[in-house]
Coordinates of C-alpha atoms in Angstrom, one line a residue:
M1 CA 41.2 144.5 -13.8
Q2 CA 39.9 141.3 -14.9
K3 CA 38.4 138.6 -12.6
R4 CA 39.8 135.1 -12.4
K5 CA 37.7 131.7 -12.4
Y6 CA 38.3 129.1 -10.0
Y7 CA 36.7 125.5 -10.1
N8 CA 36.0 123.3 -7.2
P9 CA 38.2 120.3 -7.5
V10 CA 35.6 117.9 -6.1
F11 CA 33.3 119.0 -8.9
I12 CA 35.8 118.1 -11.4
F13 CA 36.3 114.6 -10.1
S14 CA 32.5 114.0 -10.2
M15 CA 32.1 114.9 -13.7
L16 CA 34.8 112.9 -14.8
L17 CA 33.4 109.7 -12.9
L18 CA 30.0 110.5 -14.5
I19 CA 31.6 110.5 -18.0
V20 CA 33.4 107.3 -17.5
S21 CA 30.5 105.4 -16.2
S22 CA 28.2 106.3 -18.8
C23 CA 30.6 104.9 -21.7
N24 CA 29.0 102.0 -23.7
P25 CA 31.5 99.0 -23.1
E26 CA 30.7 97.6 -26.6
D27 CA 32.4 100.9 -27.9
G28 CA 35.8 99.8 -26.8
E29 CA 38.2 96.9 -27.9
D30 CA 37.4 93.3 -27.0
G31 CA 39.2 92.1 -24.0
A32 CA 41.0 88.6 -24.0
M33 CA 38.3 85.7 -23.6
G34 CA 38.8 84.0 -20.1
A35 CA 39.1 80.2 -19.4
Q36 CA 35.9 77.8 -19.8
G37 CA 34.4 76.7 -16.8
E38 CA 34.0 72.8 -15.9
Q39 CA 31.4 70.9 -17.5
G40 CA 28.4 70.3 -15.5
I41 CA 27.0 67.0 -14.4
Q42 CA 24.6 65.4 -17.1
G43 CA 21.0 65.0 -16.1
E44 CA 19.3 61.6 -15.8
Q45 CA 18.0 60.0 -19.1
G46 CA 14.4 60.6 -20.0
P47 CA 11.9 57.6 -20.4
A48 CA 11.9 55.9 -24.1
G49 CA 9.3 57.1 -26.5
D50 CA 6.6 54.6 -27.6
D51 CA 8.5 53.4 -30.8
A52 CA 11.5 52.2 -28.9
T53 CA 9.6 49.3 -27.4
L54 CA 10.8 46.0 -29.1
T55 CA 8.2 43.0 -29.2
T56 CA 9.8 39.4 -29.2
P57 CA 8.5 37.1 -32.0
A58 CA 6.0 34.7 -30.8
A59 CA 7.3 32.0 -32.9
Y60 CA 10.5 31.6 -30.8
G61 CA 10.3 28.3 -29.1
T62 CA 9.9 24.4 -29.4
W63 CA 7.0 23.1 -31.3
E64 CA 5.5 19.7 -31.9
V65 CA 4.0 19.5 -35.4
I66 CA 0.4 18.3 -35.6
S67 CA -0.4 18.5 -39.3
E68 CA 1.3 16.1 -41.7
V69 CA 3.7 17.6 -44.2
G70 CA 6.2 16.3 -46.6
S71 CA 7.5 12.7 -47.4
D72 CA 9.8 12.9 -44.2
V73 CA 7.2 13.7 -41.7
A74 CA 8.3 16.6 -39.6
K75 CA 7.6 15.5 -35.8
Y76 CA 9.5 18.8 -33.7
V77 CA 10.7 22.3 -34.8
Y78 CA 13.0 24.4 -33.0
I79 CA 12.7 28.2 -34.0
N80 CA 15.7 29.7 -31.8
E81 CA 16.3 33.2 -31.0
D82 CA 19.9 33.1 -32.7
N83 CA 17.7 32.9 -35.9
T84 CA 18.2 29.2 -37.0
L85 CA 15.5 26.5 -37.6
E86 CA 15.9 22.9 -36.8
I87 CA 13.7 20.0 -37.8
L88 CA 13.6 16.7 -36.4
S89 CA 11.7 14.4 -39.0
E90 CA 10.9 10.9 -39.3
D91 CA 9.6 9.0 -42.3
Q92 CA 6.9 6.2 -42.4
L93 CA 9.8 3.3 -42.1
G94 CA 11.2 5.0 -39.1
F95 CA 14.2 6.8 -40.7
K96 CA 15.1 9.9 -38.6
R97 CA 16.8 13.1 -39.9
A98 CA 17.7 16.5 -38.3
E99 CA 17.9 19.4 -40.4
R100 CA 19.2 23.0 -39.5
T101 CA 19.1 26.2 -41.6
N102 CA 19.4 29.9 -40.8
V103 CA 16.0 32.0 -41.0
T104 CA 15.0 35.6 -40.2
V105 CA 12.1 35.7 -37.7
S106 CA 9.8 38.8 -37.4
V107 CA 6.6 39.3 -35.5
N108 CA 4.8 37.8 -38.2
Q109 CA 7.0 36.0 -41.2
I110 CA 9.8 33.5 -41.0
I111 CA 12.0 34.0 -44.0
T112 CA 14.5 31.3 -45.4
N113 CA 16.2 30.7 -48.6
D114 CA 16.9 27.3 -47.9
L115 CA 14.0 24.4 -49.0
Y116 CA 13.6 21.5 -46.6
G117 CA 11.4 18.8 -47.6
S118 CA 10.2 17.8 -44.2
I119 CA 8.2 21.1 -43.5
G120 CA 8.6 22.7 -47.3
I121 CA 9.0 26.2 -46.4
F122 CA 10.9 28.5 -48.6
G123 CA 11.2 32.3 -49.1
I124 CA 8.8 34.6 -47.1
N125 CA 6.4 32.7 -45.0
N126 CA 3.5 34.4 -42.8
Y127 CA 2.7 33.2 -39.6
E128 CA 0.4 33.6 -36.4
V129 CA 0.3 32.2 -32.7
S130 CA -3.0 31.8 -31.1
D131 CA -3.4 29.8 -27.8
D132 CA 0.1 28.2 -28.0
I133 CA -0.8 27.1 -31.7
L134 CA 1.4 28.3 -34.4
T135 CA 0.2 28.4 -38.1
I136 CA 2.5 29.1 -41.0
T137 CA 1.3 29.9 -44.3
R138 CA 3.6 28.7 -46.9
S139 CA 4.9 30.7 -49.6
N140 CA 4.2 27.9 -52.1
D141 CA 0.4 28.1 -51.2
S142 CA 0.7 24.6 -49.7
D143 CA -1.5 23.4 -46.9
P144 CA -0.2 25.6 -43.8
I145 CA 1.8 24.1 -41.1
I146 CA 0.1 23.8 -38.1
M147 CA 2.3 23.2 -34.9
Q148 CA 1.6 23.3 -30.8
R149 CA 4.1 24.6 -28.3
S150 CA 5.6 21.8 -26.2
T151 CA 8.3 21.7 -23.6
T152 CA 8.9 18.2 -24.0
V153 CA 10.5 18.3 -27.6
P154 CA 13.5 15.9 -27.6
A155 CA 16.7 17.4 -28.1
P156 CA 18.5 17.1 -31.6
S157 CA 21.5 15.2 -29.9
N158 CA 18.9 12.7 -28.8
W159 CA 17.2 12.5 -32.0
I160 CA 20.2 11.4 -33.8
N161 CA 23.3 9.7 -32.1
E162 CA 26.6 11.5 -32.9
L163 CA 29.5 9.1 -33.5
T164 CA 32.9 9.7 -32.4
V165 CA 35.9 8.7 -34.6
L166 CA 38.5 6.4 -32.6
D167 CA 40.8 5.9 -35.8
E168 CA 41.2 6.8 -39.2
G169 CA 43.5 6.1 -42.3
N170 CA 43.7 7.3 -46.0
T171 CA 43.4 4.8 -48.9
A172 CA 44.2 5.2 -52.4
W173 CA 40.8 4.6 -53.7
D174 CA 39.3 7.4 -56.0
R175 CA 35.9 6.9 -55.3
D176 CA 33.1 6.0 -52.7
V177 CA 32.6 2.2 -52.0
D178 CA 31.1 -0.3 -49.8
I179 CA 33.6 -2.5 -47.6
A180 CA 33.7 -5.7 -45.7
F181 CA 35.8 -7.3 -43.0
D182 CA 37.3 -10.8 -43.7
G183 CA 38.4 -11.4 -40.0
T184 CA 41.8 -9.9 -40.5
Y185 CA 41.7 -7.2 -43.3
L186 CA 39.4 -4.5 -44.3
L187 CA 38.4 -5.2 -48.2
G188 CA 37.5 -2.5 -50.7
L189 CA 37.8 -1.8 -54.4
N190 CA 40.8 0.6 -55.7
S191 CA 39.3 1.3 -59.3
N192 CA 42.4 2.7 -60.2
S193 CA 44.1 -0.7 -60.4
Y194 CA 41.1 -2.9 -60.4
N195 CA 41.8 -4.7 -57.5
I196 CA 39.9 -5.5 -54.5
E197 CA 42.4 -4.5 -51.7
Q198 CA 43.1 -6.0 -48.4
I199 CA 44.0 -3.2 -45.8
N200 CA 45.5 -4.0 -42.6
P201 CA 43.2 -1.8 -40.1
I202 CA 46.3 -1.3 -37.7
D203 CA 48.4 0.9 -40.2
F204 CA 46.1 1.0 -43.3
N205 CA 48.7 -0.7 -45.4
V206 CA 47.7 -2.8 -48.4
E207 CA 48.6 -6.3 -47.5
G208 CA 46.9 -8.1 -50.4
I209 CA 45.2 -7.9 -53.7
I210 CA 42.2 -9.7 -55.1
P211 CA 42.1 -9.1 -59.2
T212 CA 38.4 -8.5 -60.4
T213 CA 37.3 -7.8 -63.7
H214 CA 34.0 -5.9 -62.4
S215 CA 33.8 -2.5 -61.0
A216 CA 33.1 -4.0 -57.7
Y217 CA 32.0 -0.8 -55.7
A218 CA 30.3 -2.9 -53.3
V219 CA 32.0 -6.1 -51.9
E220 CA 30.7 -8.6 -48.9
I221 CA 32.2 -11.6 -47.3
E222 CA 29.5 -14.4 -47.0
K223 CA 28.9 -14.8 -42.9
S224 CA 30.2 -18.5 -43.0
D225 CA 32.8 -20.9 -41.4
A226 CA 33.1 -22.9 -44.7
A227 CA 36.3 -23.0 -46.4
D228 CA 34.5 -21.9 -49.7
K229 CA 32.6 -19.1 -48.3
Q230 CA 31.8 -16.5 -50.9
L231 CA 32.9 -13.1 -51.9
F232 CA 30.1 -10.9 -53.4
Q233 CA 30.8 -8.2 -56.0
S234 CA 28.8 -5.6 -57.4
S235 CA 29.2 -4.6 -61.0
N236 CA 29.6 -0.8 -61.8
G237 CA 25.9 0.7 -62.5
S238 CA 24.3 -2.9 -63.5
Q239 CA 21.3 -4.6 -61.5
I240 CA 23.3 -7.7 -61.0
F241 CA 26.1 -9.0 -58.3
H242 CA 28.4 -11.7 -58.8
S243 CA 29.4 -14.5 -56.4
Y244 CA 33.2 -16.0 -56.2
I245 CA 34.9 -18.3 -53.7
Y246 CA 36.9 -16.1 -51.5
S247 CA 39.9 -18.6 -51.0
S248 CA 40.5 -19.0 -54.8
N249 CA 38.6 -16.2 -56.6
T250 CA 36.9 -18.7 -58.5
F251 CA 33.6 -17.5 -60.2
N252 CA 30.5 -19.0 -58.6
Y253 CA 27.4 -17.5 -59.9
T254 CA 25.6 -14.2 -61.2
S255 CA 22.4 -13.1 -59.5
L256 CA 19.0 -12.5 -60.9
D257 CA 18.4 -8.9 -62.0
L258 CA 17.7 -6.4 -59.0
G259 CA 17.7 -2.7 -59.4
A260 CA 20.4 -0.9 -60.9
W261 CA 23.7 0.6 -59.0
I262 CA 24.1 -1.9 -56.5
Y263 CA 25.7 0.3 -53.7
G264 CA 25.8 -2.0 -50.9
I265 CA 25.6 -6.0 -49.9
A266 CA 25.0 -7.4 -46.5
S267 CA 25.4 -11.3 -45.9
I268 CA 22.8 -12.7 -43.4
V269 CA 23.6 -16.3 -43.3
P270 CA 25.3 -18.5 -46.0
G271 CA 23.2 -17.9 -49.2
E272 CA 20.8 -15.0 -47.8
L273 CA 21.7 -11.5 -48.0
W274 CA 20.5 -7.9 -48.5
A275 CA 21.3 -5.6 -51.5
A276 CA 20.7 -2.0 -52.2
S277 CA 19.9 -0.4 -55.3
G278 CA 20.8 3.3 -55.7
S279 CA 18.6 4.1 -58.9
E280 CA 15.7 2.1 -57.6
K281 CA 15.9 3.4 -53.8
T282 CA 15.4 -0.1 -52.8
L283 CA 16.3 -2.8 -50.6
Y284 CA 16.3 -6.5 -52.1
H285 CA 16.2 -9.5 -49.6
Y286 CA 17.8 -12.2 -51.8
W287 CA 18.2 -16.1 -51.3
A288 CA 20.6 -18.1 -53.2
H289 CA 19.4 -21.8 -53.3
E290 CA 21.7 -25.1 -53.1
P291 CA 22.8 -25.6 -55.6
I292 CA 23.3 -22.0 -56.1
S293 CA 21.7 -21.0 -59.7
P294 CA 20.9 -18.5 -59.1
G295 CA 18.5 -17.8 -56.4
E296 CA 15.4 -15.8 -55.9
I297 CA 14.1 -12.5 -54.5
L298 CA 12.2 -12.9 -51.2
G299 CA 11.0 -9.5 -51.0
N300 CA 12.0 -5.7 -51.3
I301 CA 11.6 -2.6 -49.3
T302 CA 11.3 0.9 -51.2
L303 CA 12.9 3.8 -49.5
D304 CA 12.6 7.6 -50.0
F305 CA 16.4 8.0 -50.4
Q306 CA 19.4 6.0 -51.9
P307 CA 20.8 3.6 -49.8
R308 CA 24.5 3.0 -49.8
G309 CA 26.7 0.8 -47.8
L310 CA 25.3 -2.3 -46.0
D311 CA 26.0 -4.4 -43.1
Y312 CA 24.0 -7.0 -41.2
R313 CA 24.8 -8.0 -37.7
D314 CA 22.9 -9.5 -34.5
G315 CA 19.7 -9.6 -36.4
F316 CA 19.7 -5.9 -37.6
L317 CA 20.5 -4.2 -41.0
Y318 CA 22.7 -1.2 -40.8
V319 CA 21.9 1.1 -44.0
T320 CA 24.1 4.1 -44.7
E321 CA 22.7 7.4 -46.0
G322 CA 24.7 10.7 -46.3
N323 CA 26.2 11.1 -43.1
R324 CA 24.0 8.9 -41.1
I325 CA 23.8 5.2 -40.4
H326 CA 20.2 3.6 -39.6
K327 CA 20.0 0.5 -37.6
C328 CA 16.7 -1.5 -38.8
Q329 CA 15.0 -4.3 -37.8
T330 CA 13.9 -6.5 -40.7
S331 CA 11.2 -8.7 -39.2
P332 CA 8.4 -8.7 -38.1
E333 CA 8.3 -5.7 -40.0
F334 CA 11.1 -3.6 -41.6
K335 CA 11.7 -0.5 -39.2
A336 CA 14.4 1.8 -38.4
I337 CA 14.9 1.8 -34.7
E338 CA 18.0 3.9 -34.3
S339 CA 19.9 6.4 -36.1
Y340 CA 23.6 7.8 -35.9
E341 CA 25.6 10.5 -37.6
L342 CA 29.2 11.3 -38.6
R343 CA 29.2 14.9 -38.7
R344 CA 30.6 16.6 -41.7
H345 CA 31.1 13.2 -43.7
N346 CA 29.5 11.3 -46.6
V347 CA 29.5 7.7 -45.5
T348 CA 29.5 5.1 -48.4
G349 CA 30.4 1.8 -46.8
I350 CA 30.0 0.2 -43.4
T351 CA 31.7 -3.3 -41.8
Y352 CA 32.3 -4.7 -38.3
D353 CA 35.4 -5.9 -37.0
G354 CA 34.0 -7.8 -34.1
T355 CA 34.4 -4.9 -31.7
N356 CA 33.7 -1.7 -33.4
F357 CA 32.0 -0.5 -36.7
W358 CA 34.4 1.0 -39.6
L359 CA 32.8 3.1 -42.3
A360 CA 34.1 4.1 -45.5
A361 CA 33.8 7.7 -45.9
T362 CA 35.0 11.5 -47.1
S363 CA 35.2 14.5 -45.3
W364 CA 32.9 17.5 -46.3
N365 CA 36.3 19.3 -46.5
D366 CA 38.2 17.1 -48.7
Y367 CA 35.9 15.1 -51.2
D368 CA 38.9 13.8 -52.8
T369 CA 40.4 11.6 -50.0
Q370 CA 38.6 8.3 -49.4
K371 CA 39.1 7.3 -45.7
L372 CA 38.5 4.4 -43.6
I373 CA 37.2 5.3 -40.3
K374 CA 36.7 3.3 -37.2
V375 CA 33.9 5.0 -34.8
D376 CA 32.5 4.2 -31.3
L377 CA 29.4 2.1 -32.6
T378 CA 29.2 -1.3 -31.3
L379 CA 26.7 -4.1 -31.1

């Protein structure tokens, strides 16, 4: 009889458990991926490397020029951290200017695309600072500019006084002129009609005309209470001016030869005046003798710019140039003592109405429109 075999259940269960536990989990199918855990908190930022250090250019600041450069002698320079350069200059006769341009400043160079006569830097200019002395080596191999750091440099707004517009009106004039005031009206040439127009300063209407045979781009009323006071007229680009009796428009005399393109005339007293020549860049002091035929030149002042409109009040000669008006003493020596500017305008004429100065000017935004502008400049 055949013997049967019996297996212990405990033994069988133990063997199955051993087999299951010894299987490689990678041999089976992948299970589904669980959800990503929350992001951890970022650690503190480490220290910057050596190449992250920034050096502020030593050229930044305010400087007083201690070396003479240019025909306009630069006095003070602002090198600003907004990469602008401001230059305050004054020539030998006291005429002040303020220039501003954009620059790029590094630790050893100042770069600009503008050429400014007062310090004459253009392109790439190397510099160094030592003991508060700034030396700029100019790109054109001119003598270096030497400046000393200063905390007492005047503000640009105090160097040249900015004027405020009180009133203004358009004219029909098609070009720049010098103007006059006869006690009631503003006078200026309309070259379209070749008439000197008398303009009401209240509403800017033309109230009358004075016919002329000259291109009288400069006109002036003689400072006189006489009934036969004169009206002076320039004549296009010529080097003479003409005198007429204002009340009758009767010809009086023609001046001696001065410089060409007389842009401005200013009466001082009866028979005495100043005239400005654009071509010669010269102011002529003129005297017309009695009887008037034709006078003499008492002296002249040579400038480094083209003077435009003139006016003479209370012992001072006012000279216009670009957007600036210069107040000048004429004795004991000629010198500009104060400068003003009308921002973003080109000023060609000036006169006084007894209270305020008026300017003939064009806006930089509209060169085609000639304006009469009343400003807050007084005596």
